[in-house]
XYZ file of C-alpha atoms in Angstrom:
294
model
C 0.000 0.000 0.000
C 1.190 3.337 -0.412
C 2.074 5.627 2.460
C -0.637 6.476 4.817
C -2.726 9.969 4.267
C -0.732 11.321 7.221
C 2.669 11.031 6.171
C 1.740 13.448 3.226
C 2.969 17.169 3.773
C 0.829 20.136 2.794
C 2.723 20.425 -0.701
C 1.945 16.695 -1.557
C -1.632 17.072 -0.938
C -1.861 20.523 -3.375
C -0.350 18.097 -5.991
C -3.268 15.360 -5.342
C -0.316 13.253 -4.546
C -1.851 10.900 -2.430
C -4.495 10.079 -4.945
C -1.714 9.748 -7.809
C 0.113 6.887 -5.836
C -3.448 5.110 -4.791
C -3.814 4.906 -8.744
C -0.387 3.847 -9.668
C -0.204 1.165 -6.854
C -3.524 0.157 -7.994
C -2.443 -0.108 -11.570
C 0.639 -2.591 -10.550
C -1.563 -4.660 -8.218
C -4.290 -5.449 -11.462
C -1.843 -6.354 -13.966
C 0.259 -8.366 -11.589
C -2.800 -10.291 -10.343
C -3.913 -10.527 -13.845
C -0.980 -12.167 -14.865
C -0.373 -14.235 -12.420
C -4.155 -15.394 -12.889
C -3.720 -15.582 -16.590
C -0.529 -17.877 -16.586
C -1.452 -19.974 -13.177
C -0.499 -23.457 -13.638
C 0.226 -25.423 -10.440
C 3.963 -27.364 -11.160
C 3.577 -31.312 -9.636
C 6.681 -31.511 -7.702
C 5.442 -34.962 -5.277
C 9.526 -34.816 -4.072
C 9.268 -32.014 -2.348
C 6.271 -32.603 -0.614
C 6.880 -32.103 3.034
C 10.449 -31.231 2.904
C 12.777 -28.296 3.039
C 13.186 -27.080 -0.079
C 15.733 -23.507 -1.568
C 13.614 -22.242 -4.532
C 16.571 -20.063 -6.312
C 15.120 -17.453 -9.514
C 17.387 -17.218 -11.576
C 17.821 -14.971 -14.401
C 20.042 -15.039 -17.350
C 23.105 -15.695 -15.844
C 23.971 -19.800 -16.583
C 27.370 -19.005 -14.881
C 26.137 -18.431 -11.025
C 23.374 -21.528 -11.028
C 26.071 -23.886 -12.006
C 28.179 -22.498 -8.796
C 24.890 -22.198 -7.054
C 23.760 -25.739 -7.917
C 27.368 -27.887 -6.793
C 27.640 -25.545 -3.307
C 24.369 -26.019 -2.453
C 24.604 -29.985 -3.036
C 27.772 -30.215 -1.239
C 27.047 -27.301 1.725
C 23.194 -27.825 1.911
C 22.595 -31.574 2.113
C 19.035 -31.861 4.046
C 17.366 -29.789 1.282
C 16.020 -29.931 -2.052
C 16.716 -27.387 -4.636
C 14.155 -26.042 -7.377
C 15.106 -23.446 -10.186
C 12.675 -20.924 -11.090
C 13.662 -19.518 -13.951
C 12.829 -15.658 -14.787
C 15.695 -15.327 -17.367
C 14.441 -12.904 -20.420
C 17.035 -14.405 -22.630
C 16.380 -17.446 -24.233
C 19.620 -18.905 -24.547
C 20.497 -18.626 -20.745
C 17.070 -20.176 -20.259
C 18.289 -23.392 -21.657
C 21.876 -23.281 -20.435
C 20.153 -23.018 -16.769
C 18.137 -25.765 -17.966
C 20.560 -28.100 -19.090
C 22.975 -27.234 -15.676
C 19.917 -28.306 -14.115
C 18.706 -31.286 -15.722
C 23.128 -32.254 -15.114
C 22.837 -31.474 -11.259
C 19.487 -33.208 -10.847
C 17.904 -30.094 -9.539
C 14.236 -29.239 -10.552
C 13.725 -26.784 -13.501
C 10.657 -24.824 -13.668
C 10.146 -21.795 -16.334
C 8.270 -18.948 -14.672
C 5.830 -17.665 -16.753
C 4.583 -14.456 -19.001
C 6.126 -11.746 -16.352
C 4.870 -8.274 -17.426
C 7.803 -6.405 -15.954
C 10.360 -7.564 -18.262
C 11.172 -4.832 -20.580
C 13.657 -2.325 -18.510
C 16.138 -2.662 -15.999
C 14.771 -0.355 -13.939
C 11.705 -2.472 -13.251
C 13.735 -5.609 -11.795
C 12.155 -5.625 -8.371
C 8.972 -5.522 -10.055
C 9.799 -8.375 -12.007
C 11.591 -10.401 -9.513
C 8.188 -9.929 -7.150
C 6.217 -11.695 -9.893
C 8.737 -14.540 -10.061
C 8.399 -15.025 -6.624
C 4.670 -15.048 -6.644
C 4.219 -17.110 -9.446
C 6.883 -19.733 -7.596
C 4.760 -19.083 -4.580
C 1.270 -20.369 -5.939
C 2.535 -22.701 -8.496
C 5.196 -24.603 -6.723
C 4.859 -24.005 -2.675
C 1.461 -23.822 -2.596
C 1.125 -26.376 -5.281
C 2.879 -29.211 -3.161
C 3.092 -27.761 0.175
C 7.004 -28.303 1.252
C 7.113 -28.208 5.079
C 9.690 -25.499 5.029
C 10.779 -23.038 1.793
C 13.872 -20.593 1.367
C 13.716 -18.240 -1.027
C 17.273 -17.381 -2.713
C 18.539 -14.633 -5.502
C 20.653 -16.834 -7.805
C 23.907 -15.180 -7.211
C 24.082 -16.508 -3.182
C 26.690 -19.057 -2.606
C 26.877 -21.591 0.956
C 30.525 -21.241 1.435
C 30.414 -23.418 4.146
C 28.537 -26.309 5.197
C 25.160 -24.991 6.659
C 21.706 -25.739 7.327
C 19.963 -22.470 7.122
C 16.453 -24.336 8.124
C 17.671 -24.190 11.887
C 16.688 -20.413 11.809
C 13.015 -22.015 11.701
C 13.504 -24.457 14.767
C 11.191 -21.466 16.742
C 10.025 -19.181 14.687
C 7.617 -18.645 11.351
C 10.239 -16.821 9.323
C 13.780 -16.253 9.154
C 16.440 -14.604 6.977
C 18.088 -10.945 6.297
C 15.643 -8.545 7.383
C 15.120 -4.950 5.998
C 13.752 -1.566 8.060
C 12.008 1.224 6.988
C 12.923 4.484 9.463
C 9.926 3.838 10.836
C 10.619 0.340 11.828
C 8.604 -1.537 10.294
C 10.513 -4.771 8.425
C 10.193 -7.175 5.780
C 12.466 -10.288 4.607
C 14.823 -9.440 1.415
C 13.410 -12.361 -0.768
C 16.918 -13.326 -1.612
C 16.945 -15.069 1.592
C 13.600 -15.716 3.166
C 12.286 -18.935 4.795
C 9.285 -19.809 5.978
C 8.098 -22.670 8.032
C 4.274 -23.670 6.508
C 3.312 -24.686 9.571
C 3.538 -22.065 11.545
C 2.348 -19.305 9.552
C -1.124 -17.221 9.901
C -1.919 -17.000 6.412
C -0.391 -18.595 2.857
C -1.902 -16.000 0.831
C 1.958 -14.191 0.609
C 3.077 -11.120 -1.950
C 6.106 -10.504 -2.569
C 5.757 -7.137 -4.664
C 7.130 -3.919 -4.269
C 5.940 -1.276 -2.383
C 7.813 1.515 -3.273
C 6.066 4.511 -2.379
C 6.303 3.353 0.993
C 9.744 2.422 1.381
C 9.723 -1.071 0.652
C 11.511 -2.677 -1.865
C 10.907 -6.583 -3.207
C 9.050 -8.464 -0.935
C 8.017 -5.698 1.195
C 3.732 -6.190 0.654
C 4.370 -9.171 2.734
C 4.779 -6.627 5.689
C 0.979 -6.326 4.895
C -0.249 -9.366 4.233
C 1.834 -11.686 7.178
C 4.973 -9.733 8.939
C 3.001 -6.831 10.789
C 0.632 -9.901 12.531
C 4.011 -11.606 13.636
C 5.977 -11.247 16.928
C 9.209 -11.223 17.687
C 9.422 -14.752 18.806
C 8.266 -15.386 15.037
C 10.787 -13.798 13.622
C 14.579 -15.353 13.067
C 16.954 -12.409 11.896
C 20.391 -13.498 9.889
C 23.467 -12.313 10.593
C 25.119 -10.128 8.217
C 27.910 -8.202 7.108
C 28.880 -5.773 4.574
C 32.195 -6.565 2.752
C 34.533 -4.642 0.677
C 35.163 -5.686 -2.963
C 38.588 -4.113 -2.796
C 40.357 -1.924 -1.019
C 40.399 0.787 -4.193
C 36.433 0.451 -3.707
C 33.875 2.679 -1.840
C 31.348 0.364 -0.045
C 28.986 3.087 -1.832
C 29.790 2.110 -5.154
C 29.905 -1.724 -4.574
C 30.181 -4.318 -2.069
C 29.628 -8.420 -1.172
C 27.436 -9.220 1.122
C 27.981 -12.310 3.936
C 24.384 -13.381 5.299
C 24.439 -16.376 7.642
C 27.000 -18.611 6.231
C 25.996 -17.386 2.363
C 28.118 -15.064 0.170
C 25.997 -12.605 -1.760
C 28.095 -11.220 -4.886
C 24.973 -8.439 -4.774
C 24.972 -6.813 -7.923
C 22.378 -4.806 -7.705
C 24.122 -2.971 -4.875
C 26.182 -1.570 -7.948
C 24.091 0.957 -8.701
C 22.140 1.063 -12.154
C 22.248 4.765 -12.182
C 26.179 4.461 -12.426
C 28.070 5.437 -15.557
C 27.518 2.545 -17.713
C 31.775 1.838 -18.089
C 32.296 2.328 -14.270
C 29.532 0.017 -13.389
C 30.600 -3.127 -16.004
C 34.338 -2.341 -14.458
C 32.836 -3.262 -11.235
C 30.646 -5.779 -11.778
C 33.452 -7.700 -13.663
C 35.499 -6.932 -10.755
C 32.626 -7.966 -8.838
C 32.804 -11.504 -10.713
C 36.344 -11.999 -10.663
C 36.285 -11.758 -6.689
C 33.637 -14.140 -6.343
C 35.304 -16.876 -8.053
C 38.698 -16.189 -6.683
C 36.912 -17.127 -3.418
C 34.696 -19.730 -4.495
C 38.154 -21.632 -6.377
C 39.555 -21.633 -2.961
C 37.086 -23.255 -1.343
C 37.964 -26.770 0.369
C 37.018 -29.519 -2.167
């Protein structure tokens, strides 16, 4: 939902700004739903039912879900792993695919996402990945516990990021608004079925409240959940090198996971600066996942 009425200053109201974001919010909310209702088509997954499963999007990038696939098998062993694939390019789709179908992991396309067209709209789309994964594969065949990952999020270590739910509904790197009000980042959010008030989850953006991806949830289940529900990851900003401002790039460790985060390289950038540091970025990454114990 956009902001309450009384967060909006006298200027915002002359400008019929509060009625401007009703209708924009509004506008996302029917063509998502619409969507999602066109191109609903429950995946039958009967191996996952009533385990822990990591449900990774991916999206065009072959290269990290190959990494992503042989850590997770060798770091993650008391969980299943699906692939939900929002890739735009074609190609990529079927390299995931066929690193998939070679790891044994579960391949699912997601499907028809309206928010595919800019860059600028990736939390947007990555929200209606999410949902779509959310009614057509959780819902579908009811794991008993589901983490959520972005596809560039690595176990370095061997882990079992499922404890977090041992006493508590939901778990993983939580994000504040000023006001204090939180929401999971979906790129590592898990959620024990059992315990939780309501299954009817969305993982959109809510932007003109100060929530990014995931942050409707805060509606729809967080805000009726207390702290004893709640199991927060550790985490830790790290530099990418010592030449680079944490402002212009950075790694993230959550839990036992390294993030290589590239969306913390901001988009806005200078388009040379920002593919200097993203290779940079890349480089790093494997650097550190080469030297990992065999």
């Amino acid at each position: 939902m956009p902001r309450a009425l009384s967060k909006y200053n006298v200027r915002e109201w002359f400008r019929c700004r509060p009625l401007v974001d009703r209708k924009n919010h509004a506008r996302y909310q029917v063509r998502e739903r619409m969507a999602l209702a066109r191109h609903a088509g429950p995946v039958p997954l009967p191996r996952i039912h009533g385990r822990k499963v990591l449900i990774t999007i991916s999206f065009n990038d072959p290269q990290v879900i190959e990494w992503q696939t042989k850590l997770i098998a060798r770091n993650v062993p008391d969980a299943l792993q699906v692939v939900a694939d929002n890739s735009t390019n074609l190609a990529a789709r079927d390299a995931i695919r066929d690193i998939c179908a070679a790891a044994g992991v579960a391949f699912v396309a997601a499907l028809a996402n309206p928010w595919t067209s800019r860059e600028q709209d990736g939390g947007k789309s990555h929200g209606y990945a999410l949902n779509w994964a959310w009614r057509n594969i959780v819902l579908a065949n009811r794991p008993s516990m589901v983490g959520f990952l972005d596809h560039d999020i690595f176990p370095t270590a061997m882990t079992n990021p499922f404890r977090m739910l041992d006493r508590a509904a939901v778990a993983g790197l939580v994000r504040k608004t000023p006001d204090e009000r939180w929401y999971l980042w979906p790129g590592f959010a898990f959620f024990n079925l059992g315990r939780l008030p309501t299954d009817r989850l969305n993982f959109g953006r809510d932007w003109l409240d100060g929530f990014d991806t995931g942050g409707l949830n805060w509606h729809c289940l967080y805000r009726a959940l207390s702290n004893e529900d709640l199991c927060a990851a550790d985490y830790e900003r790290i530099s990418v090198a010592a030449s680079v401002a944490m402002d212009e790039a950075l790694f993230e460790r959550i839990d036992s996971w390294l993030h290589e985060s590239r969306f913390t390289t901001d988009i806005d950038m200078a388009p040379a600066r920002r593919q200097q540091l993203l290779e940079l970025k890349r480089r790093s990454i494997l650097d550190t996942l080469m030297a990992l114990p065999a």
